Structure formats: C-alpha cells, structure tokens
Tab-separated table of C-alpha atoms in Angstrom:
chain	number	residue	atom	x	y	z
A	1	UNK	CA	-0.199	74.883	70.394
A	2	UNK	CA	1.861	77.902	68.979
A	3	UNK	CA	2.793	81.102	70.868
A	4	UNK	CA	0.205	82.987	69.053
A	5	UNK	CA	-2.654	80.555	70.018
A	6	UNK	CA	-2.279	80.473	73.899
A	7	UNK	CA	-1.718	84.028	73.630
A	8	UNK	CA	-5.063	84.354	72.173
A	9	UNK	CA	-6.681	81.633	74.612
A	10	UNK	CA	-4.699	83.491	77.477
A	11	UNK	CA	-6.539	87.046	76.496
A	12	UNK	CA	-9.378	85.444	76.041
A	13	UNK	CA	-9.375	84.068	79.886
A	14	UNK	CA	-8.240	87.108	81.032
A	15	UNK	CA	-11.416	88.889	79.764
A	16	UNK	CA	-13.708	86.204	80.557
A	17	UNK	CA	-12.237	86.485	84.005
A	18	UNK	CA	-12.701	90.355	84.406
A	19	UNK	CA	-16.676	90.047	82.773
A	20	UNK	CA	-17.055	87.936	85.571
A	21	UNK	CA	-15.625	89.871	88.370
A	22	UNK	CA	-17.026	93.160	87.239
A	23	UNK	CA	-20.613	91.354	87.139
A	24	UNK	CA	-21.449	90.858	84.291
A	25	UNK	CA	-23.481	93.786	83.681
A	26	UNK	CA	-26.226	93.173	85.812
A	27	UNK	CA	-25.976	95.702	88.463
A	28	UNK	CA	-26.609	93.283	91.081
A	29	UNK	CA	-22.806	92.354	92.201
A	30	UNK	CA	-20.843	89.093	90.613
A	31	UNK	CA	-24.258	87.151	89.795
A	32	UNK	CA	-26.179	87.117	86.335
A	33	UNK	CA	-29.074	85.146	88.131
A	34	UNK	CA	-31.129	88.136	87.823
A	35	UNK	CA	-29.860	89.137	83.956
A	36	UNK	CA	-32.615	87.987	81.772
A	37	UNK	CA	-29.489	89.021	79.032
A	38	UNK	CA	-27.862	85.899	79.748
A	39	UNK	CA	-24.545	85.249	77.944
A	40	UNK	CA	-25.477	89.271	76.160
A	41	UNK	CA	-24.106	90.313	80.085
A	42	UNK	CA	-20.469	89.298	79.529
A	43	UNK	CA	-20.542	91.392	76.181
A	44	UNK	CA	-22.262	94.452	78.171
A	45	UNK	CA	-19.702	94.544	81.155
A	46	UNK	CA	-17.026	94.678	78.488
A	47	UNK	CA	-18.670	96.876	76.175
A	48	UNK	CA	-18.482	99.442	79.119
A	49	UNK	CA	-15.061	99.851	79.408
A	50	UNK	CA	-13.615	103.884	79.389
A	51	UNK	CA	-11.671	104.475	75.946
A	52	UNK	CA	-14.596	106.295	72.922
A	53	UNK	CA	-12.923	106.484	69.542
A	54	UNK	CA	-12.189	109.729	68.110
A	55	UNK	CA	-14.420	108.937	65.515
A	56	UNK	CA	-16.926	106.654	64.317
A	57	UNK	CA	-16.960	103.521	62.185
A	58	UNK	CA	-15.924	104.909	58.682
A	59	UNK	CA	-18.044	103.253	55.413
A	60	UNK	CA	-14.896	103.333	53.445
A	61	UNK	CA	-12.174	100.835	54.834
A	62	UNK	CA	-8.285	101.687	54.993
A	63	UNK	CA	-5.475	99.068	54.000
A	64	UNK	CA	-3.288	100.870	56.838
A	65	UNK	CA	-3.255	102.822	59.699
A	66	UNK	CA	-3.323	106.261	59.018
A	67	UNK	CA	-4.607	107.663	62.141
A	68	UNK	CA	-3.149	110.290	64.330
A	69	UNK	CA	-5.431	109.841	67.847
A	70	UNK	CA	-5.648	112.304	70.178
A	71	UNK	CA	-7.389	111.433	72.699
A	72	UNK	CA	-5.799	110.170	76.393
A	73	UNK	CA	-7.022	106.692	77.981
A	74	UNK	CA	-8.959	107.113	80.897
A	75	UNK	CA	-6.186	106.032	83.604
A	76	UNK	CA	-6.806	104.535	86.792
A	77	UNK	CA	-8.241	101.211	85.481
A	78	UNK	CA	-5.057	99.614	85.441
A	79	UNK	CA	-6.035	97.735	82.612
A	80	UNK	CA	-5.030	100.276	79.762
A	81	UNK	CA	-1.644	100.962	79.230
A	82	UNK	CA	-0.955	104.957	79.142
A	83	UNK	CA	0.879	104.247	76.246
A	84	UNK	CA	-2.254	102.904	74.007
A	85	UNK	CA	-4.675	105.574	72.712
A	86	UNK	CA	-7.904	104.202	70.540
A	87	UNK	CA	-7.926	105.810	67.053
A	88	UNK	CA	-10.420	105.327	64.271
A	89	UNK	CA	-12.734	102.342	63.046
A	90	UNK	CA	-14.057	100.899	59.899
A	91	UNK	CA	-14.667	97.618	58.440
A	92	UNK	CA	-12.567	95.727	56.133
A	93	UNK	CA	-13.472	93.907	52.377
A	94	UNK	CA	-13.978	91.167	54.480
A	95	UNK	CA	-16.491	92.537	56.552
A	96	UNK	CA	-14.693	92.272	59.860
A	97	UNK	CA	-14.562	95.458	62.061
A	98	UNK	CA	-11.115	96.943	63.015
A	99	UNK	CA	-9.928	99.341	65.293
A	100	UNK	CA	-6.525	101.052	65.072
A	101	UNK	CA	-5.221	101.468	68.037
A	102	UNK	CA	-1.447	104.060	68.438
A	103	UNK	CA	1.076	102.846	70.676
A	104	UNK	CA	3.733	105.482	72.431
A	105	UNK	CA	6.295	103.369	73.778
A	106	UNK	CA	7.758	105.564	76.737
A	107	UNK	CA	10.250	103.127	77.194
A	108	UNK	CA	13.533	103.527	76.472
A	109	UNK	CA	14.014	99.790	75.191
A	110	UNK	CA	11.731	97.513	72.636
A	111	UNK	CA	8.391	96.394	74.180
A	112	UNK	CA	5.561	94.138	73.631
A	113	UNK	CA	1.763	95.199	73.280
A	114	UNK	CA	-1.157	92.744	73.844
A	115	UNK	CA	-4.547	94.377	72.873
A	116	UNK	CA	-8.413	93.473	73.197
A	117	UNK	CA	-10.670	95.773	71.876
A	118	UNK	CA	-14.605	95.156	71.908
A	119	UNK	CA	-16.501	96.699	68.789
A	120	UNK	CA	-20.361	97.191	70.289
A	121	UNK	CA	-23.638	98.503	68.721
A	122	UNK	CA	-25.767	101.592	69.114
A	123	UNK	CA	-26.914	99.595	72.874
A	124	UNK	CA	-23.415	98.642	73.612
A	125	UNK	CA	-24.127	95.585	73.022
A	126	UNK	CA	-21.123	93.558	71.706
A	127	UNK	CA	-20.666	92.771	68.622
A	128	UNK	CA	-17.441	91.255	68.341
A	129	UNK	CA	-13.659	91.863	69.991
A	130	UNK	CA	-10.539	91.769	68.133
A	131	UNK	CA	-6.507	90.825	69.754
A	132	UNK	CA	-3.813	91.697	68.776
A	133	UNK	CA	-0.480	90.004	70.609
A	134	UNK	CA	2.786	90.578	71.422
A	135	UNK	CA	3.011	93.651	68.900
A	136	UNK	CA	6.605	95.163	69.153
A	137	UNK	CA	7.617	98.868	69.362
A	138	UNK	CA	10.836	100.365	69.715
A	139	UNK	CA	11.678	102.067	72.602
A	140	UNK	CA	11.034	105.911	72.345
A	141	UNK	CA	8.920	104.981	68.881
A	142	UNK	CA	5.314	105.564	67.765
A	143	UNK	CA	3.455	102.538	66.134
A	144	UNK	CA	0.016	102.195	64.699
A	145	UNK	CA	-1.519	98.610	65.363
A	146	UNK	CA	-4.434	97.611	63.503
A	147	UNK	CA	-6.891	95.424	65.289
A	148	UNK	CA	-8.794	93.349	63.305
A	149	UNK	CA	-12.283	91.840	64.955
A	150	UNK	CA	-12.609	88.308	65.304
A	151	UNK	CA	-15.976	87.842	64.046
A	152	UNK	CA	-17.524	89.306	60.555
A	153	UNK	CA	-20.276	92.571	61.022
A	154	UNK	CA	-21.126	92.542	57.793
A	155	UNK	CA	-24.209	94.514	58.489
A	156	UNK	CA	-22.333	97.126	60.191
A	157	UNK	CA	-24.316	97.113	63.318
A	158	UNK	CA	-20.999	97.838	65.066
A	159	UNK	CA	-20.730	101.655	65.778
A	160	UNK	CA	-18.248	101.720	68.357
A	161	UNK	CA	-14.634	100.652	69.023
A	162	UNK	CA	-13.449	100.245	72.596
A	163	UNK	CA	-9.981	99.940	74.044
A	164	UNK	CA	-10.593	97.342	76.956
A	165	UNK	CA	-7.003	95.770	77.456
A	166	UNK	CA	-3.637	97.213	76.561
A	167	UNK	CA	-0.756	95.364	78.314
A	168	UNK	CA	2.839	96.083	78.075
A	169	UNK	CA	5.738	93.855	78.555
A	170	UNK	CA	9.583	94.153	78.230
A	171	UNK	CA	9.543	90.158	76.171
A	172	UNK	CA	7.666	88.430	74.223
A	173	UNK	CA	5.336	85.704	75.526
C-alpha cells in the first residue's frame, strides 16, 4: 500500500472515529439507536463542524486557486490548525466539488498539511468530503491547496464547503 493510500485510509479512520464520538448527530449521546437517519448521522455530525466558506459554491469552476480567504477558523476545537483558513468552492469539469483551502505556515521550517473537508447540502447533509495529504509549505510561506471531493455532485446539490480537519506536522507521513 503506498504512502498516499494509508494516508487516505488513516484520515478516513480518524473521521469515522470522531462521527462516532461526537454522536453521530443524534442528540442523544454516542448512540444512533434512536437516528431514524441511519448511516445520513455520520455525514450530519461532520457536516457540523465550525469553518463557513467565504463564499458559496461558484457555477463557473477555476483551474487554480485564486482565493485570498479572510476569514479565521473557529479555534478551540483542536482539530483545525490556526494556520488553515477555508476559502471558496466550485465544482470542477468533472463534476467533483472542491474547496480551496489557504495555508499560513507560522513555522519557521517546511511543514506538512493533512486536510478533510466535507462539502454538504442546503440540510447539511453530506454530500461528499475531499483529503488532501501531506501538502508541504515552506516555513514563513503562504500556500493555496485545492481540495478536490472524493465523490462526483454533478447536480450541484452541494452548497457548502467545510473545513473539518487541518493537521500540521514537521515530516511527512
């Protein structure tokens, strides 16, 4: 299995893991026994994480990053990196949502960004997420990561982008 591919299984846990914990969405504690949602829970308890985009989903697609966001994650979480702030959305030609998401590297030395970000409907509902791994930014540099979703919406029934993990790490993993 390559580096990228646990990686992506490892992110994957990881949010699994916090749906879980956090309840999945059914306001009744760490059981979904009285969700009538079902598996729609897990998407819901990660569909309410803090970061809104500055903007929404944009008709017209973007080859790159062109983004300047202003907005500030909401901090205490622990699971958002103050140095990731959620900028615009769109879909691509291929019909898959993306997010871009700006990374501030306070750091004086090169470090390593792993990313989830869920892309939900008008009912924050998920739609789809999107990771992005082990992105590298100089230390003291700014750097625009695109995050592609995992999943086609060619319908565009996603509205909203959310920034639900942003990790930072001094190597590679």
């Amino acid at each position: 299995m390559s580096r990228k591919q646990l990686t992506l299984v490892t992110s994957i846990v990881v949010t699994a893991t916090l749906a879980i914990t956090t309840g999945c969405g059914s306001g009744k504690g760490g059981s979904s026994a009285g969700d009538s949602k079902g598996g729609a829970a897990i998407g819901k308890g990660m569909a309410q994480l803090p970061v809104e985009p500055t903007q929404a989903p944009t008709e017209e697609p973007t080859d790159d990053p062109y983004d300047d966001p202003s907005d500030s994650p909401t901090g205490g979480s622990g699971l958002i990196t103050p140095d990731a702030k959620m900028g615009t959305c769109g879909w691509g030609s291929d019909g898959k949502p993306y997010a871009n998401v700006k990374i501030s590297n306070s750091g004086s030395s090169t470090a390593y960004y792993s990313l989830l970000v869920g892309f939900v409907d008008s009912s924050d509902k998920a739609v789809t997420t999107g990771v992005e791994s082990d992105a590298a930014v100089a230390g003291g540099a700014d750097k625009t990561i695109k995050v592609t979703g995992l999943k086609a919406d060619s319908s565009h029934t996603a509205k909203k982008c959310r920034l639900s993990l942003a990790t930072k790490s001094d190597s590679a993993d």
